[in-house]
């Protein structure tokens, strides 16, 4: 009831938004309603996580031979929580943010529909409802991406997004078909019971990986994500990046861990490699970006990679007969999914606040915002530190859990895993370290230093309204809480993974409340709570000591800068210059980054030029050649349009003969 | 109860010892260069002098600039508290393992790098950018070293790794040697020593850490300097705890064993500091864009350390 009623209220809100679109107050009503619905769904999810078995509901609509099945178990409940924390925050944010949009009438009606689609995917219990909700989610978010359709890059982004969404569903549809088998029973219950033939078992995993992976943004299927997510209004970007990718992961987990029976450890290895490559490539792209929202979108790609490493490890442990470690790896992956949804929503909403205060989202046009926007600055700092996996925030806890379970990887019997796990571990560590570099750069250039343009210098703190501040502060507080007291959440997560791995993992049983010690107290433990208390104590001690021993005098005076200090803000380090060492160290091989300096002769008054050229290996290597292949095939087929009637008749006759032959041969066999 | 007492003793010990260790390295280097050098306790005087000076803050700096020295110092101090020095029986040992240690140092670096960008000067940015490049390779190298140690000892907790090695059922392992090499390379990079960075440099274009803290003065600079000194002591303690734990007291040992542990720790720090001074005197600083090769090497050594473990198992 706590879930069904708010779910049904969302489409009603959308209808209301269309009917009352002329009234200025209707937007606040719709977002307020969406907030209430999200809170109710969140409460429903938390209530279900607290205990009790799955609840199922069958409704008499849908396909003629198939009722609509709904079911909420612990896994759905967890993702309901993940989706609706961000949804509630984004709704509150949108009340103040909406009026800044070029035309919010194109956003408001689709926002509740988007929420409805995502939540419906989570409660669907048959393939038909799942796919319909999935498409609902895709199409409503596509409309939201298109809301600013006058910009040509938005139209391109929407086109690429639509293509990839179609591709994803095109893969998921046969995956469910194979899971249902010849009997054609599309309920998830029937699929759980069914044994799959080896060939179809293989195909189901592959198709699920392609279908859900394209929505989640796994490399090389991520190409649409950094185009589409930033093109939408910021509160929608927060949901697309923070939450919709998680719904895709939910689909992947549902198929791989629940519906599908046995999966070989090789698939675990594949997932880990894909996850590791996704994590490193995603963050390498992110560290080079100048647009704050594109940077955040690429960082989403990275974090999805991190979660997928956890999922792959869980699959490998499960197949290798280590259910306890599988449960640990799955808890780690799910915890990272939850954490990422919190801090990524926070960062995207922060980017939205920056945009409404300055109208800019390019790092090169910002600077010094911490002084003008203290709320946004402080909360964005929390988000940046959390996503850089720094203690005592939540990002670190899930990275710690993933590393702990990776360190147990060599207990697997396969040699490929023994050698592969350390490599994946190195990739994960590299991604985490580069993420810190990426967010030092983003925060340092946008919020610190001196304003680079008039827009940044005159950033309007009042444009960040109370609702926006509240929603940012709530998400930042959640980052701290999930990091400093992780045990509350990990215990709930171990309940979630129990039906999926057949075992419960007592993440903190051995040492008691504030410690996480997943694999026994002797193999490594961590306590965020104690570190926070101890850190505050030492920090206070240091401040006290300094003020006791020294002077408190402070003078405000010009910067030193080795005597070269200049008033022009252009003399500061920029985002591009900050990224240059990383571009030289990593980009030269991955992106074939080349720099050329064009220095005019003395006496020539032409400007000197410094040109950087980079090649996107995925877009230029894979997608362009695919595009060329499609063009080539289309050209070949095109010839068939200009044949004579005789030839067409001949072709029809030949087709008929071939089919008759096929039928004849089949009957003989 | 004794664990708590030893913990408090360690918190004070690392804070008091850190300036002396740095001063000792400078002193030995001066002697090797043929100079008389300042006495090893000069850093105490320097810090006190800085504390008594007025702090100067640029008008473009935000609150972050003034908070960063304290956060950096506290994070490094906290990290130094969880690495066992003279006894493994310390109260904070189960609260943070090597992964958390790497991350605590990362926290300190995050704040220092942000502070470097806060005033909005070119030198601060150049320092932050290079520091983050160094960290992006040094951190994975250190995690890989942790990985191989956790495979050998079955734990990521420094206190338990030390206890495992003291337990003695371990021969001379190739992987341990490789892991030690990786950790030493990381320690050099993290502390900004030659050949990565020169702590004594005042040539603007070659500095990394000094460039980030260029705008600091007075008590803020004192905190940043003290954090750097603490970090050096922390890495010396880490190397001796993980690879040379001999002499360290174990849980349940009496005060006599702890006194031995303390003497052994001081001797180890003195030996490592001398080795650092000799090494730094012998070698020249490398170009900025060679860092990636140097630290990539450290990362590879860490990775090889894990892989050699299987090879030695299989043979």
mmCIF file of N, CA, C and O in Angstrom, chain A residues 568-605:
data_model
loop_
_atom_site.group_PDB
_atom_site.id
_atom_site.type_symbol
_atom_site.label_atom_id
_atom_site.label_comp_id
_atom_site.label_asym_id
_atom_site.label_seq_id
_atom_site.Cartn_x
_atom_site.Cartn_y
_atom_site.Cartn_z
ATOM 1 N N UNK A 568 45.486 40.045 -12.760
ATOM 2 C CA UNK A 568 44.619 39.459 -13.798
ATOM 3 C C UNK A 568 44.284 38.018 -13.418
ATOM 4 O O UNK A 568 45.193 37.217 -13.191
ATOM 5 N N UNK A 569 42.993 37.659 -13.337
ATOM 6 C CA UNK A 569 42.657 36.280 -12.944
ATOM 7 C C UNK A 569 43.117 35.242 -13.962
ATOM 8 O O UNK A 569 43.196 34.065 -13.638
ATOM 9 N N UNK A 570 43.427 35.671 -15.190
ATOM 10 C CA UNK A 570 43.859 34.700 -16.204
ATOM 11 C C UNK A 570 45.223 34.101 -15.880
ATOM 12 O O UNK A 570 45.638 33.143 -16.508
ATOM 13 N N UNK A 571 45.956 34.698 -14.919
ATOM 14 C CA UNK A 571 47.257 34.119 -14.583
ATOM 15 C C UNK A 571 47.115 32.896 -13.687
ATOM 16 O O UNK A 571 48.096 32.242 -13.380
ATOM 17 N N UNK A 572 45.915 32.590 -13.243
ATOM 18 C CA UNK A 572 45.716 31.399 -12.402
ATOM 19 C C UNK A 572 45.905 30.132 -13.221
ATOM 20 O O UNK A 572 45.822 30.155 -14.443
ATOM 21 N N UNK A 573 46.087 29.045 -12.492
ATOM 22 C CA UNK A 573 46.056 27.746 -13.167
ATOM 23 C C UNK A 573 44.639 27.482 -13.656
ATOM 24 O O UNK A 573 43.688 27.719 -12.931
ATOM 25 N N UNK A 574 44.492 26.982 -14.872
ATOM 26 C CA UNK A 574 43.159 26.679 -15.387
ATOM 27 C C UNK A 574 42.914 25.172 -15.333
ATOM 28 O O UNK A 574 43.821 24.408 -15.003
ATOM 29 N N UNK A 575 41.698 24.782 -15.697
ATOM 30 C CA UNK A 575 41.393 23.357 -15.764
ATOM 31 C C UNK A 575 42.290 22.639 -16.753
ATOM 32 O O UNK A 575 42.754 21.528 -16.510
ATOM 33 N N UNK A 576 42.546 23.299 -17.882
ATOM 34 C CA UNK A 576 43.386 22.650 -18.903
ATOM 35 C C UNK A 576 44.806 22.469 -18.405
ATOM 36 O O UNK A 576 45.417 21.433 -18.603
ATOM 37 N N UNK A 577 45.343 23.525 -17.766
ATOM 38 C CA UNK A 577 46.723 23.379 -17.308
ATOM 39 C C UNK A 577 46.807 22.354 -16.189
ATOM 40 O O UNK A 577 47.778 21.613 -16.088
ATOM 41 N N UNK A 578 45.758 22.277 -15.358
ATOM 42 C CA UNK A 578 45.773 21.284 -14.279
ATOM 43 C C UNK A 578 45.798 19.869 -14.849
ATOM 44 O O UNK A 578 46.439 18.973 -14.321
ATOM 45 N N UNK A 579 45.070 19.675 -15.952
ATOM 46 C CA UNK A 579 44.968 18.323 -16.511
ATOM 47 C C UNK A 579 46.196 17.949 -17.331
ATOM 48 O O UNK A 579 46.370 16.786 -17.685
ATOM 49 N N UNK A 580 47.074 18.929 -17.635
ATOM 50 C CA UNK A 580 48.162 18.645 -18.573
ATOM 51 C C UNK A 580 49.078 17.489 -18.137
ATOM 52 O O UNK A 580 49.375 16.619 -18.959
ATOM 53 N N UNK A 581 49.521 17.432 -16.861
ATOM 54 C CA UNK A 581 50.374 16.286 -16.498
ATOM 55 C C UNK A 581 49.682 14.943 -16.695
ATOM 56 O O UNK A 581 50.301 13.988 -17.168
ATOM 57 N N UNK A 582 48.371 14.874 -16.357
ATOM 58 C CA UNK A 582 47.641 13.613 -16.550
ATOM 59 C C UNK A 582 47.506 13.308 -18.031
ATOM 60 O O UNK A 582 47.577 12.152 -18.435
ATOM 61 N N UNK A 583 47.298 14.378 -18.831
ATOM 62 C CA UNK A 583 47.154 14.152 -20.264
ATOM 63 C C UNK A 583 48.455 13.610 -20.827
ATOM 64 O O UNK A 583 48.462 12.717 -21.670
ATOM 65 N N UNK A 584 49.591 14.133 -20.340
ATOM 66 C CA UNK A 584 50.868 13.633 -20.850
ATOM 67 C C UNK A 584 51.124 12.205 -20.379
ATOM 68 O O UNK A 584 51.613 11.386 -21.137
ATOM 69 N N UNK A 585 50.800 11.933 -19.097
ATOM 70 C CA UNK A 585 51.156 10.633 -18.540
ATOM 71 C C UNK A 585 50.245 9.527 -19.059
ATOM 72 O O UNK A 585 50.702 8.425 -19.333
ATOM 73 N N UNK A 586 48.949 9.806 -19.181
ATOM 74 C CA UNK A 586 48.010 8.743 -19.562
ATOM 75 C C UNK A 586 47.419 8.973 -20.950
ATOM 76 O O UNK A 586 47.207 8.036 -21.703
ATOM 77 N N UNK A 587 47.115 10.242 -21.253
ATOM 78 C CA UNK A 587 46.395 10.544 -22.489
ATOM 79 C C UNK A 587 47.196 10.243 -23.735
ATOM 80 O O UNK A 587 46.622 9.950 -24.781
ATOM 81 N N UNK A 588 48.522 10.304 -23.633
ATOM 82 C CA UNK A 588 49.334 10.117 -24.833
ATOM 83 C C UNK A 588 49.097 8.741 -25.425
ATOM 84 O O UNK A 588 49.091 8.570 -26.642
ATOM 85 N N UNK A 589 48.863 7.732 -24.575
ATOM 86 C CA UNK A 589 48.607 6.399 -25.113
ATOM 87 C C UNK A 589 47.119 6.163 -25.323
ATOM 88 O O UNK A 589 46.697 5.677 -26.364
ATOM 89 N N UNK A 590 46.284 6.533 -24.331
ATOM 90 C CA UNK A 590 44.861 6.189 -24.411
ATOM 91 C C UNK A 590 44.140 7.029 -25.457
ATOM 92 O O UNK A 590 43.360 6.524 -26.248
ATOM 93 N N UNK A 591 44.395 8.344 -25.446
ATOM 94 C CA UNK A 591 43.658 9.235 -26.351
ATOM 95 C C UNK A 591 44.531 9.731 -27.499
ATOM 96 O O UNK A 591 44.136 10.600 -28.245
ATOM 97 N N UNK A 592 45.740 9.222 -27.615
ATOM 98 C CA UNK A 592 46.709 9.716 -28.591
ATOM 99 C C UNK A 592 46.765 11.252 -28.559
ATOM 100 O O UNK A 592 46.665 11.922 -29.581
ATOM 101 N N UNK A 593 46.870 11.781 -27.336
ATOM 102 C CA UNK A 593 46.910 13.234 -27.190
ATOM 103 C C UNK A 593 48.227 13.773 -27.725
ATOM 104 O O UNK A 593 49.290 13.242 -27.432
ATOM 105 N N UNK A 594 48.146 14.776 -28.556
ATOM 106 C CA UNK A 594 49.342 15.410 -29.120
ATOM 107 C C UNK A 594 49.255 16.908 -28.860
ATOM 108 O O UNK A 594 48.203 17.505 -28.987
ATOM 109 N N UNK A 595 50.383 17.485 -28.514
ATOM 110 C CA UNK A 595 50.419 18.925 -28.297
ATOM 111 C C UNK A 595 51.361 19.537 -29.316
ATOM 112 O O UNK A 595 52.416 18.978 -29.597
ATOM 113 N N UNK A 596 50.969 20.651 -29.871
ATOM 114 C CA UNK A 596 51.908 21.343 -30.740
ATOM 115 C C UNK A 596 51.919 22.820 -30.364
ATOM 116 O O UNK A 596 50.885 23.403 -30.075
ATOM 117 N N UNK A 597 53.106 23.385 -30.345
ATOM 118 C CA UNK A 597 53.263 24.795 -30.012
ATOM 119 C C UNK A 597 53.698 25.517 -31.270
ATOM 120 O O UNK A 597 54.668 25.127 -31.916
ATOM 121 N N UNK A 598 52.951 26.551 -31.643
ATOM 122 C CA UNK A 598 53.247 27.299 -32.851
ATOM 123 C C UNK A 598 53.701 28.695 -32.424
ATOM 124 O O UNK A 598 52.890 29.512 -31.991
ATOM 125 N N UNK A 599 54.999 28.903 -32.487
ATOM 126 C CA UNK A 599 55.552 30.169 -32.006
ATOM 127 C C UNK A 599 55.946 31.014 -33.210
ATOM 128 O O UNK A 599 56.814 30.608 -33.986
ATOM 129 N N UNK A 600 55.324 32.173 -33.426
ATOM 130 C CA UNK A 600 55.685 32.980 -34.595
ATOM 131 C C UNK A 600 57.104 33.530 -34.484
ATOM 132 O O UNK A 600 57.639 33.663 -33.388
ATOM 133 N N UNK A 601 57.693 33.823 -35.629
ATOM 134 C CA UNK A 601 59.048 34.370 -35.686
ATOM 135 C C UNK A 601 59.090 35.716 -34.962
ATOM 136 O O UNK A 601 58.076 36.426 -34.910
ATOM 137 N N UNK A 602 60.249 36.098 -34.431
ATOM 138 C CA UNK A 602 60.359 37.431 -33.832
ATOM 139 C C UNK A 602 60.016 38.499 -34.858
ATOM 140 O O UNK A 602 60.440 38.416 -36.013
ATOM 141 N N UNK A 603 59.227 39.457 -34.463
ATOM 142 C CA UNK A 603 58.828 40.500 -35.397
ATOM 143 C C UNK A 603 57.468 40.238 -35.994
ATOM 144 O O UNK A 603 56.747 41.165 -36.372
ATOM 145 N N UNK A 604 57.075 38.980 -36.081
ATOM 146 C CA UNK A 604 55.752 38.614 -36.592
ATOM 147 C C UNK A 604 54.741 38.850 -35.473
ATOM 148 O O UNK A 604 54.958 38.426 -34.347
ATOM 149 N N UNK A 605 53.635 39.550 -35.761
ATOM 150 C CA UNK A 605 52.713 39.826 -34.672
ATOM 151 C C UNK A 605 51.525 38.864 -34.647
ATOM 152 O O UNK A 605 50.491 39.158 -34.069
#
